[in-house]
mmCIF file with all atom_site columns, C-alpha atoms in Angstrom:
data_model
loop_
_atom_site.group_PDB
_atom_site.id
_atom_site.type_symbol
_atom_site.label_atom_id
_atom_site.label_alt_id
_atom_site.label_comp_id
_atom_site.label_asym_id
_atom_site.label_entity_id
_atom_site.label_seq_id
_atom_site.pdbx_PDB_ins_code
_atom_site.Cartn_x
_atom_site.Cartn_y
_atom_site.Cartn_z
_atom_site.occupancy
_atom_site.B_iso_or_equiv
_atom_site.pdbx_formal_charge
_atom_site.auth_seq_id
_atom_site.auth_comp_id
_atom_site.auth_asym_id
_atom_site.auth_atom_id
_atom_site.pdbx_PDB_model_num
ATOM 1  C CA . GLU A 1 1  ? -11.302 30.901  4.578  1.00 0.00 ? 10 GLU A CA 1
ATOM 2  C CA . PRO A 1 2  ? -14.180 30.495  5.487  1.00 0.00 ? 11 PRO A CA 1
ATOM 3  C CA . PRO A 1 3  ? -15.899 31.035  1.949  1.00 0.00 ? 12 PRO A CA 1
ATOM 4  C CA . ALA A 1 4  ? -17.712 33.917  1.348  1.00 0.00 ? 13 ALA A CA 1
ATOM 5  C CA . LYS A 1 5  ? -21.411 34.125  2.254  1.00 0.00 ? 14 LYS A CA 1
ATOM 6  C CA . ASP A 1 6  ? -22.317 34.161  -1.625 1.00 0.00 ? 15 ASP A CA 1
ATOM 7  C CA . HIS A 1 7  ? -19.605 31.463  -2.393 1.00 0.00 ? 16 HIS A CA 1
ATOM 8  C CA . PRO A 1 8  ? -21.372 29.068  -4.870 1.00 0.00 ? 17 PRO A CA 1
ATOM 9  C CA . PHE A 1 9  ? -20.437 25.846  -2.814 1.00 0.00 ? 18 PHE A CA 1
ATOM 10 C CA . ARG A 1 10 ? -23.043 27.329  -0.264 1.00 0.00 ? 19 ARG A CA 1
ATOM 11 C CA . LYS A 1 11 ? -25.874 26.692  -2.490 1.00 0.00 ? 20 LYS A CA 1
ATOM 12 C CA . LEU A 1 12 ? -25.007 23.186  -3.516 1.00 0.00 ? 21 LEU A CA 1
ATOM 13 C CA . PRO A 1 13 ? -27.601 20.830  -1.808 1.00 0.00 ? 22 PRO A CA 1
ATOM 14 C CA . ASN A 1 14 ? -24.731 17.837  -1.587 1.00 0.00 ? 23 ASN A CA 1
ATOM 15 C CA . VAL A 1 15 ? -22.240 20.165  0.286  1.00 0.00 ? 24 VAL A CA 1
ATOM 16 C CA . ILE A 1 16 ? -21.466 19.977  3.872  1.00 0.00 ? 25 ILE A CA 1
ATOM 17 C CA . MET A 1 17 ? -19.126 22.862  4.804  1.00 0.00 ? 26 MET A CA 1
ATOM 18 C CA . THR A 1 18 ? -16.880 22.188  8.276  1.00 0.00 ? 27 THR A CA 1
ATOM 19 C CA . PRO A 1 19 ? -14.699 23.955  9.840  1.00 0.00 ? 28 PRO A CA 1
ATOM 20 C CA . HIS A 1 20 ? -11.050 22.550  10.384 1.00 0.00 ? 29 HIS A CA 1
ATOM 21 C CA . ILE A 1 21 ? -12.090 20.923  13.607 1.00 0.00 ? 30 ILE A CA 1
ATOM 22 C CA . ALA A 1 22 ? -13.684 18.215  11.695 1.00 0.00 ? 31 ALA A CA 1
ATOM 23 C CA . GLY A 1 23 ? -10.277 16.854  10.664 1.00 0.00 ? 32 GLY A CA 1
ATOM 24 C CA . LEU A 1 24 ? -8.279  14.210  11.734 1.00 0.00 ? 33 LEU A CA 1
ATOM 25 C CA . ALA A 1 25 ? -6.643  13.869  14.941 1.00 0.00 ? 34 ALA A CA 1
ATOM 26 C CA . ASN A 1 26 ? -3.497  12.332  15.420 1.00 0.00 ? 35 ASN A CA 1
ATOM 27 C CA . THR A 1 27 ? -5.612  9.178   16.862 1.00 0.00 ? 36 THR A CA 1
ATOM 28 C CA . GLY A 1 28 ? -7.410  9.447   13.933 1.00 0.00 ? 37 GLY A CA 1
ATOM 29 C CA . LEU A 1 29 ? -4.255  9.101   11.612 1.00 0.00 ? 38 LEU A CA 1
ATOM 30 C CA . LYS A 1 30 ? -3.171  5.673   13.604 1.00 0.00 ? 39 LYS A CA 1
ATOM 31 C CA . ARG A 1 31 ? -6.572  4.130   13.211 1.00 0.00 ? 40 ARG A CA 1
ATOM 32 C CA . ILE A 1 32 ? -6.074  4.799   9.546  1.00 0.00 ? 41 ILE A CA 1
ATOM 33 C CA . GLY A 1 33 ? -3.090  3.419   9.238  1.00 0.00 ? 42 GLY A CA 1
ATOM 34 C CA . LYS A 1 34 ? -3.852  0.575   11.140 1.00 0.00 ? 43 LYS A CA 1
ATOM 35 C CA . PHE A 1 35 ? -6.776  -0.179  9.183  1.00 0.00 ? 44 PHE A CA 1
ATOM 36 C CA . VAL A 1 36 ? -4.939  0.176   6.003  1.00 0.00 ? 45 VAL A CA 1
ATOM 37 C CA . THR A 1 37 ? -2.505  -2.904  6.846  1.00 0.00 ? 46 THR A CA 1
ATOM 38 C CA . ASP A 1 38 ? -5.151  -4.956  8.232  1.00 0.00 ? 47 ASP A CA 1
ATOM 39 C CA . GLU A 1 39 ? -6.838  -4.712  4.970  1.00 0.00 ? 48 GLU A CA 1
ATOM 40 C CA . LEU A 1 40 ? -3.697  -5.206  2.908  1.00 0.00 ? 49 LEU A CA 1
ATOM 41 C CA . LYS A 1 41 ? -2.944  -8.494  5.547  1.00 0.00 ? 50 LYS A CA 1
ATOM 42 C CA . ARG A 1 42 ? -6.742  -9.868  4.636  1.00 0.00 ? 51 ARG A CA 1
ATOM 43 C CA . TYR A 1 43 ? -5.817  -9.142  0.424  1.00 0.00 ? 52 TYR A CA 1
ATOM 44 C CA . LEU A 1 44 ? -2.821  -10.721 0.800  1.00 0.00 ? 53 LEU A CA 1
ATOM 45 C CA . ASN A 1 45 ? -4.515  -13.645 2.839  1.00 0.00 ? 54 ASN A CA 1
ATOM 46 C CA . GLY A 1 46 ? -7.236  -13.700 0.380  1.00 0.00 ? 55 GLY A CA 1
ATOM 47 C CA . GLU A 1 47 ? -10.151 -13.000 2.787  1.00 0.00 ? 56 GLU A CA 1
ATOM 48 C CA . SER A 1 48 ? -12.363 -9.994  2.084  1.00 0.00 ? 57 SER A CA 1
ATOM 49 C CA . LEU A 1 49 ? -11.906 -6.791  2.624  1.00 0.00 ? 58 LEU A CA 1
ATOM 50 C CA . LYS A 1 50 ? -13.740 -4.571  5.049  1.00 0.00 ? 59 LYS A CA 1
ATOM 51 C CA . GLY A 1 51 ? -13.510 -1.463  3.248  1.00 0.00 ? 60 GLY A CA 1
ATOM 52 C CA . GLU A 1 52 ? -14.144 -2.532  -0.155 1.00 0.00 ? 61 GLU A CA 1
ATOM 53 C CA . VAL A 1 53 ? -15.531 -0.084  -2.578 1.00 0.00 ? 62 VAL A CA 1
ATOM 54 C CA . LYS A 1 54 ? -17.782 -1.565  -5.306 1.00 0.00 ? 63 LYS A CA 1
ATOM 55 C CA . SER A 1 55 ? -17.041 0.450   -9.147 1.00 0.00 ? 64 SER A CA 1
ATOM 56 C CA . GLU A 1 56 ? -21.007 1.680   -9.110 1.00 0.00 ? 65 GLU A CA 1
ATOM 57 C CA . GLN A 1 57 ? -20.279 3.311   -5.607 1.00 0.00 ? 66 GLN A CA 1
ATOM 58 C CA . LEU A 1 58 ? -17.675 5.511   -7.285 1.00 0.00 ? 67 LEU A CA 1
ATOM 59 C CA . LYS A 1 59 ? -19.748 7.786   -8.843 1.00 0.00 ? 68 LYS A CA 1
ATOM 60 C CA . ILE A 1 60 ? -21.595 8.717   -5.500 1.00 0.00 ? 69 ILE A CA 1
ATOM 61 C CA . LEU A 1 61 ? -18.355 9.166   -3.554 1.00 0.00 ? 70 LEU A CA 1
ATOM 62 C CA . ALA A 1 62 ? -16.758 12.103  -2.372 1.00 0.00 ? 71 ALA A CA 1
#
């Protein structure tokens, strides 16, 4: 790391390369955990989900 200057990923128009500092921090992990538990509660209560992903979106998501 980082990938070589001639690495094929560097030429792809749909790739954004970032350093590790773009990763999650501890507070980010806590927020994700809360989001997941809140979504689960919504699902179990028959409510609509805030983070729902439609099947047609799957082909364009990373």
